[in-house]
Coordinates of C-alpha atoms in Angstrom, one line a residue:
X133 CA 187.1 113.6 81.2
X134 CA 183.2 114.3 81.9
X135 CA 181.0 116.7 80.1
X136 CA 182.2 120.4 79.5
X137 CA 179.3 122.3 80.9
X138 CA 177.6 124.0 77.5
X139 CA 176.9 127.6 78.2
X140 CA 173.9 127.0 75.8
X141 CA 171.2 129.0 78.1
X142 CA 170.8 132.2 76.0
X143 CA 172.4 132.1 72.1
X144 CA 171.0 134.6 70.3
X145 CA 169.6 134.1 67.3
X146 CA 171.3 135.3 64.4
X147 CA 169.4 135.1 61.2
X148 CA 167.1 137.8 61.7
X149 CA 164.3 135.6 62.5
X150 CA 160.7 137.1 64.2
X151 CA 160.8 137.2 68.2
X152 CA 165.0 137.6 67.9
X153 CA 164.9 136.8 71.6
X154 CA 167.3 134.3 73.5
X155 CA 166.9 130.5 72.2
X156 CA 166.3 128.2 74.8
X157 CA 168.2 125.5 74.5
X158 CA 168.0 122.6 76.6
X159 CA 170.8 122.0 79.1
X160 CA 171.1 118.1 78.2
X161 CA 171.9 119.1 74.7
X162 CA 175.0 117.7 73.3
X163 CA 177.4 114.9 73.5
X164 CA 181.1 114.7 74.7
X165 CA 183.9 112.3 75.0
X166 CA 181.7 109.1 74.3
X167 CA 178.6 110.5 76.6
X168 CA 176.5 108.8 73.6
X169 CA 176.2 105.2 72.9
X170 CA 176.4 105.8 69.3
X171 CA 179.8 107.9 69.0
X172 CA 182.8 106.0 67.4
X173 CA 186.1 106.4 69.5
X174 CA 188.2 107.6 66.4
X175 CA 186.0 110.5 65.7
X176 CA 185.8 111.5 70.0
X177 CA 188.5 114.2 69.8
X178 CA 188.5 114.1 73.5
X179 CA 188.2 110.6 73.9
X180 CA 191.7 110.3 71.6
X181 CA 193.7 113.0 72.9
X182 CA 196.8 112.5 74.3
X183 CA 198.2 115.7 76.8
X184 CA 199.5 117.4 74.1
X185 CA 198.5 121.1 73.4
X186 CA 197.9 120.7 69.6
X187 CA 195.8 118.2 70.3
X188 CA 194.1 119.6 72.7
X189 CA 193.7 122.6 70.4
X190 CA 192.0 120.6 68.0
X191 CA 189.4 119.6 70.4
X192 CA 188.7 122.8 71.9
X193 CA 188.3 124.3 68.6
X194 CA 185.5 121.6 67.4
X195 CA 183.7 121.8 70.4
X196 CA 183.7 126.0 70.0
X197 CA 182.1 125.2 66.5
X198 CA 179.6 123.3 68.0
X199 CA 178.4 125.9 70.8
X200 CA 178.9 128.6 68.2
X201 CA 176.4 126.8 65.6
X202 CA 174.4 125.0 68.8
X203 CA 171.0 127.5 68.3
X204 CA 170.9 126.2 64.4
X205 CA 171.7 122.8 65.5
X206 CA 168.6 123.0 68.6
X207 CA 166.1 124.6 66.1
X208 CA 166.2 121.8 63.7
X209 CA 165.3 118.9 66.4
X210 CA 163.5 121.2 67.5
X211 CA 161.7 121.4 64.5
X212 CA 161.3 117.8 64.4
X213 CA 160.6 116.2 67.3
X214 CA 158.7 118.9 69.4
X215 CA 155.1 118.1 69.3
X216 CA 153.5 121.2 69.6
X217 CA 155.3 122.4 66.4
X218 CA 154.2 119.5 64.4
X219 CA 151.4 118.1 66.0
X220 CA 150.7 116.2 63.0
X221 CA 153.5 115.2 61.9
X222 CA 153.7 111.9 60.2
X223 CA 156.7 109.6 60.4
X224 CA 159.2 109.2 58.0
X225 CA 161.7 106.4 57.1
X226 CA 165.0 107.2 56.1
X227 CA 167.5 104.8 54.5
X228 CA 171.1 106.6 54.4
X229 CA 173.6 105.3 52.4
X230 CA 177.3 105.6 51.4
X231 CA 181.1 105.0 53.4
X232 CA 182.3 106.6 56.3
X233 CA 181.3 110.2 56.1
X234 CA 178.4 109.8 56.1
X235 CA 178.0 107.4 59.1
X236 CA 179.2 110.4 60.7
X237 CA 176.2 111.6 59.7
X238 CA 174.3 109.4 61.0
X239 CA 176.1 109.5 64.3
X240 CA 175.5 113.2 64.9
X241 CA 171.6 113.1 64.4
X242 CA 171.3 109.8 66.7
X243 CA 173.4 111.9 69.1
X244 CA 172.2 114.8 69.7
X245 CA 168.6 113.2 69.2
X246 CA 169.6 110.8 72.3
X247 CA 170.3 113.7 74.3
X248 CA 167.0 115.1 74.1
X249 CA 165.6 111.8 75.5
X250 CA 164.0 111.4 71.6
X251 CA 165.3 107.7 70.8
X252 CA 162.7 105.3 71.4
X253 CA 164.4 102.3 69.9
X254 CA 168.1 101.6 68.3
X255 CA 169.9 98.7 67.3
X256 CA 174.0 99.4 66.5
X257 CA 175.7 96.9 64.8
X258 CA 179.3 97.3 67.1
X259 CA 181.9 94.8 66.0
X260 CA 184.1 92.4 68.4
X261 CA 187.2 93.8 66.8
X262 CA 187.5 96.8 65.1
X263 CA 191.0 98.2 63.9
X264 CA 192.3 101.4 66.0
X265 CA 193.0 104.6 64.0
X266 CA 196.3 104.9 62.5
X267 CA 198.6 107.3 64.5
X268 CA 196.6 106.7 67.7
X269 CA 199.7 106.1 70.6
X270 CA 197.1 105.4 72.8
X271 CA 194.2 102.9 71.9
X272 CA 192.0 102.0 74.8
X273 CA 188.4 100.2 72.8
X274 CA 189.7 97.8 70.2
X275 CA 186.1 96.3 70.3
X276 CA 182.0 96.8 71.1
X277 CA 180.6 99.7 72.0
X278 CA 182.4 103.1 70.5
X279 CA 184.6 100.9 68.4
X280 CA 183.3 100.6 65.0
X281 CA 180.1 99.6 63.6
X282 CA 178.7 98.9 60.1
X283 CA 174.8 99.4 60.0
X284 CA 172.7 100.9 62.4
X285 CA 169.0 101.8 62.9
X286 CA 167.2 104.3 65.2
X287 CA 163.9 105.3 65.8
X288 CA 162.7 108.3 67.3
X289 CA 159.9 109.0 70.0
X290 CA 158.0 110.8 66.5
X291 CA 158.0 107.7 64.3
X292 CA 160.8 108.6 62.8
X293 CA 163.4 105.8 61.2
X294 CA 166.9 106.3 60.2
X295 CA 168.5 103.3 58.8
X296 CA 172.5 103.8 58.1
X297 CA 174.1 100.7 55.5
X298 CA 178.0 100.6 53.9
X299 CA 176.7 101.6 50.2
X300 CA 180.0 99.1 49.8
X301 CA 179.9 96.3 52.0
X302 CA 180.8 96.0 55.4
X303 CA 184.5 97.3 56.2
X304 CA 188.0 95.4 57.4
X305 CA 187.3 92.3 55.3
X306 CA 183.5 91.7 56.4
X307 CA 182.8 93.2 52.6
X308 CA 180.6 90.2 52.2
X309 CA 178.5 90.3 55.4
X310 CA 177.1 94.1 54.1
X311 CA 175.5 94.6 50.7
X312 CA 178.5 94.6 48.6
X313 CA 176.8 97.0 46.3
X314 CA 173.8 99.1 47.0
X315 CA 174.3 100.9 44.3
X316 CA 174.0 98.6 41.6
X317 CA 171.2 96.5 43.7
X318 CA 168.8 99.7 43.6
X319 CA 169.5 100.5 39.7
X320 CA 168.1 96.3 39.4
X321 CA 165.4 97.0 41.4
X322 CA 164.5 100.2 39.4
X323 CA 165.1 98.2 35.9
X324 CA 162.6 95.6 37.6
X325 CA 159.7 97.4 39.1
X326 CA 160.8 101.1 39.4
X327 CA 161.2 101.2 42.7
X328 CA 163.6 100.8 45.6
X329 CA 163.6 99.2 49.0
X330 CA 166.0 99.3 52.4
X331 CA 167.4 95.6 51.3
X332 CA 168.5 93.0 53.6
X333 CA 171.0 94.4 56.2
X334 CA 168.9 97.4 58.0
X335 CA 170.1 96.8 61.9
X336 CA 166.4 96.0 62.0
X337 CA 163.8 96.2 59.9
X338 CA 162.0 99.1 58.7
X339 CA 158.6 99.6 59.8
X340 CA 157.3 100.4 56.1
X341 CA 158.4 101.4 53.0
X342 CA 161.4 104.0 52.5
X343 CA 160.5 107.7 52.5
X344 CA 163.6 109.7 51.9
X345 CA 167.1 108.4 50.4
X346 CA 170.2 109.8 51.3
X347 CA 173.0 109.0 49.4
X348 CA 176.7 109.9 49.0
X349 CA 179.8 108.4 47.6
X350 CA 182.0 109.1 49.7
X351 CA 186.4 108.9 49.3
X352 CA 187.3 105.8 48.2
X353 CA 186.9 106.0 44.6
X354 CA 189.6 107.1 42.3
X355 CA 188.1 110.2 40.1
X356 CA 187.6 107.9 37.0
X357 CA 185.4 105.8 39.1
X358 CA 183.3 108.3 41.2
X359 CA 182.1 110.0 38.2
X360 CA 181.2 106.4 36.7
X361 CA 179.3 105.6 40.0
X362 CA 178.0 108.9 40.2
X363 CA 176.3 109.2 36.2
X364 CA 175.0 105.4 37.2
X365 CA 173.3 106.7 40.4
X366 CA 172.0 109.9 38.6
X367 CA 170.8 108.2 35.4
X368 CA 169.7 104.7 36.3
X369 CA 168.5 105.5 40.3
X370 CA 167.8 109.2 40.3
X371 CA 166.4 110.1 36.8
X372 CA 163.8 107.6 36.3
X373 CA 162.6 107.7 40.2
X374 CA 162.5 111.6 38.9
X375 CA 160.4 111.1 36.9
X376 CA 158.1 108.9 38.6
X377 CA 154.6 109.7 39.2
X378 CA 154.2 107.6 42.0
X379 CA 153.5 109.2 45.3
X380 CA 155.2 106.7 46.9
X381 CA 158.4 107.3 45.6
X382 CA 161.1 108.6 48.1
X383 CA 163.3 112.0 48.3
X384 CA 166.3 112.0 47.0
X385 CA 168.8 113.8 48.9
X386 CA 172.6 113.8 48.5
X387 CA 175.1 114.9 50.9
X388 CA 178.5 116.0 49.1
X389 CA 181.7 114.5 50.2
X390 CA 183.7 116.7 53.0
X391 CA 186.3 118.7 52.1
X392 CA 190.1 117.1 52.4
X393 CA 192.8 119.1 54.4
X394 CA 195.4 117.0 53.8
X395 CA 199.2 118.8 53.0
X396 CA 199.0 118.3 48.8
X397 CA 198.5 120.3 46.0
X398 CA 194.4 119.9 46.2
X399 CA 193.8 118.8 49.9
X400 CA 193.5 115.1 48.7
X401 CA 194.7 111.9 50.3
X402 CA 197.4 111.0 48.1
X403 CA 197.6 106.8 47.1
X404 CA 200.3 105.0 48.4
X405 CA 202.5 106.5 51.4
X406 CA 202.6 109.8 52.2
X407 CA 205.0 111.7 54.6
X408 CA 204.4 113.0 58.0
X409 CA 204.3 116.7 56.3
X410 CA 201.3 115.5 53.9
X411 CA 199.6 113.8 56.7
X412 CA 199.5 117.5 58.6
X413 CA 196.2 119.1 57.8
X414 CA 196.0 122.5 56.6
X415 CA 193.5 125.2 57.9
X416 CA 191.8 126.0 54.5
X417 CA 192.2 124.8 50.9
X418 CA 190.8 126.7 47.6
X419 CA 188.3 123.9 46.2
X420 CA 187.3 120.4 47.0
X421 CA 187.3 118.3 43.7
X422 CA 185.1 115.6 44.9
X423 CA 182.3 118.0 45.8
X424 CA 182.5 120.2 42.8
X425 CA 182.3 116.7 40.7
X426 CA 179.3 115.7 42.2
X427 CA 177.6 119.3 42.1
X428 CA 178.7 118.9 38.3
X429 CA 177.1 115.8 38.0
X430 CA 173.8 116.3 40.1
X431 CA 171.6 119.3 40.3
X432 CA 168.9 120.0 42.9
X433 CA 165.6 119.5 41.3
X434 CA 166.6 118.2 38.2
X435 CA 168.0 114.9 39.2
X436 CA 168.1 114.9 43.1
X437 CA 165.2 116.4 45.0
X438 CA 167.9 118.6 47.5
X439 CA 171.7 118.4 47.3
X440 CA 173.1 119.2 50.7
X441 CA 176.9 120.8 50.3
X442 CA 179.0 120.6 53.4
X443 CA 180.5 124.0 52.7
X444 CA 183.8 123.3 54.8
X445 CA 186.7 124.7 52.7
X446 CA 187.8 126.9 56.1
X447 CA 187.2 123.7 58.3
X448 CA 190.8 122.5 58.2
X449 CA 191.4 122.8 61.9
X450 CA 188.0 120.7 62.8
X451 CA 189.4 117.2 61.7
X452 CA 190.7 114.5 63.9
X453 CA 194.1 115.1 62.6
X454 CA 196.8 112.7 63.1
X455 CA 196.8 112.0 59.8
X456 CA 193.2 112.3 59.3
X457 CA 192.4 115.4 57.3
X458 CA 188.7 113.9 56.2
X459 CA 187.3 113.0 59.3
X460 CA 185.7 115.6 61.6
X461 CA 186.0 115.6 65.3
X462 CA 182.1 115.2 67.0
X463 CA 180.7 117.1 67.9
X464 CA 181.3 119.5 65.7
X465 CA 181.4 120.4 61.8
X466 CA 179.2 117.1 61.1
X467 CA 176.6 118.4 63.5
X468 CA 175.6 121.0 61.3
X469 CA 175.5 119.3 58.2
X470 CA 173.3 116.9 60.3
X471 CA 170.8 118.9 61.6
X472 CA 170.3 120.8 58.0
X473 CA 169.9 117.2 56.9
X474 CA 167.7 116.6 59.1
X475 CA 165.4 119.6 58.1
X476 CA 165.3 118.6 54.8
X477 CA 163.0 115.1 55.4

């Protein structure tokens, strides 16, 4: 399928801002059905979509949340990248890490910054194989580009560095090719000199030292374990850089886990095998137990410099469903949650 054509000439803006004229947004804006050289083929709704009607359902509707939110998604790069805004700007270096989700993260900023012509230089780690997503009937990339990846770096045409690592090693037994434990290597490296560094396995290597940190845990943890990890990375990463005088020391942002849809009592992937009816994600859930853990565990300005909530309990609908409920389709839902990201460096 090519490109839907974005009727992204004239949202209004909706926040009561000064000038509450029509927001320009530039026609080239966006990214569709693996039109960027960074998107994944599991999370390309349109790319996965068989000629069903639910499915196609479940496209349409991410890709209405992305034109509906596109004038908050435009005035953050905006924000960034446009010269005559910040003129002065100086560049930052970003490390991001954690599992998955957030490499959807990731995803969505290098996206929708490559289709503003603002990616100067990238390097994506794409693996020869990489597994295709469970339920899929159809599976067409089973390896390189759109398959899978690990760790990737960008830089933008401001300066600007975003370097994406596995906070767990790399995935589908390559644990011991990644950084098997970025957590535990940056509470040595605070211990040691009170600081912390990119490591080893950046795509390539940062220009300079690391200006913002954004972390998250991500799914894979059992809640016994994810409030250990969690208490580690607030009290031996995030306290003591806290309190650090040093005015070299990097922001600390964290991005809470997504919201689960899945078909069970809390929204939560159940362990071990689950029936076709569990798989089947639901439009809306009442809380998201990961999220209000680490909000629990982490405060904005006490132990993190910004905590960044996702905010997606009505989301349900946006996922990649079959038998996904975590995921998000892209564009969409992560877009947002990428370009607020994104204003927060």
């Amino acid at each position: 399928a090519t490109k839907p054509k974005l009727s992204n000439n004239s949202f209004r803006i909706e926040d009561g801002a000064e000038g509450n004229g029509d927001v320009k947004i530039p026609t080239t804006m966006g990214y569709y059905n693996l039109s960027c050289p960074f998107e994944m083929y599991k999370y390309s709704c349109a790319a996965m979509q068989d000629n069903e009607s639910d499915e196609q359902e479940v496209t349409a509707a991410s890709m209405q949340y992305y034109q509906q939110h596109l004038s908050e998604i435009w005035r953050a790069f905006d924000s960034v990248f446009n010269d005559q805004i910040n003129p002065q700007q100086q560049p930052k270096r970003i490390f991001m890490t954690g599992d998955s989700l957030l490499r959807q993260v990731f995803i969505s900023i290098a996206c929708n910054a490559f289709s503003l012509n603002a990616v100067k230089r990238s390097e994506v780690q794409w693996r020869k194989k990489w597994p295709c997503p469970e339920g899929l009937t159809k599976c067409t990339i089973t390896g390189g580009v759109h398959s899978g990846f690990d760790a990737a770096s960008v830089r933008f045409t401001n300066g600007m560095e975003i370097h994406y690592v596995p906070h767990g090693g790399f995935a589908h037994r390559n644990r011991s090719q990644g950084e098997p434990d970025v957590l535990q290597r940056m509470k040595r490296q605070v211990d040691d000199s009170g600081e912390i560094d990119f490591g080893t396995k950046t795509a390539f290597p940062p220009s300079g030292p690391m200006d913002v940190l954004v972390y998250n845990l991500g799914a894979h943890c059992n809640p016994r374990k994810s409030r250990k990890m969690l208490e580690s990375f607030a009290s031996d990463v995030a306290m003591p850089l806290m309190r650090s005088k040093s005015e070299q020391r990097p922001k600390l942002v964290y991005v809470t886990t997504p919201t689960a849809h899945f078909n069970t009592t809390d929204g939560q992937h159940m362990s071990g095998k689950m029936g076709d009816e569990q798989k089947h994600c639901v439009d809306r859930v009442t809380h998201n137990p990961r999220a209000e853990l680490e909000k629990q565990i982490l405060k904005a300005g006490v132990n993190v410099d910004a905590l960044l909530d996702y905010d997606d309990l009505e989301l349900g609908a946006l996922h990649v469903h079959k038998g996904d409920c975590l995921h998000y389709c892209m564009p969409g839902a992560v877009d947002v949650v990428g370009a607020r990201l994104l204003e927060l460096f």
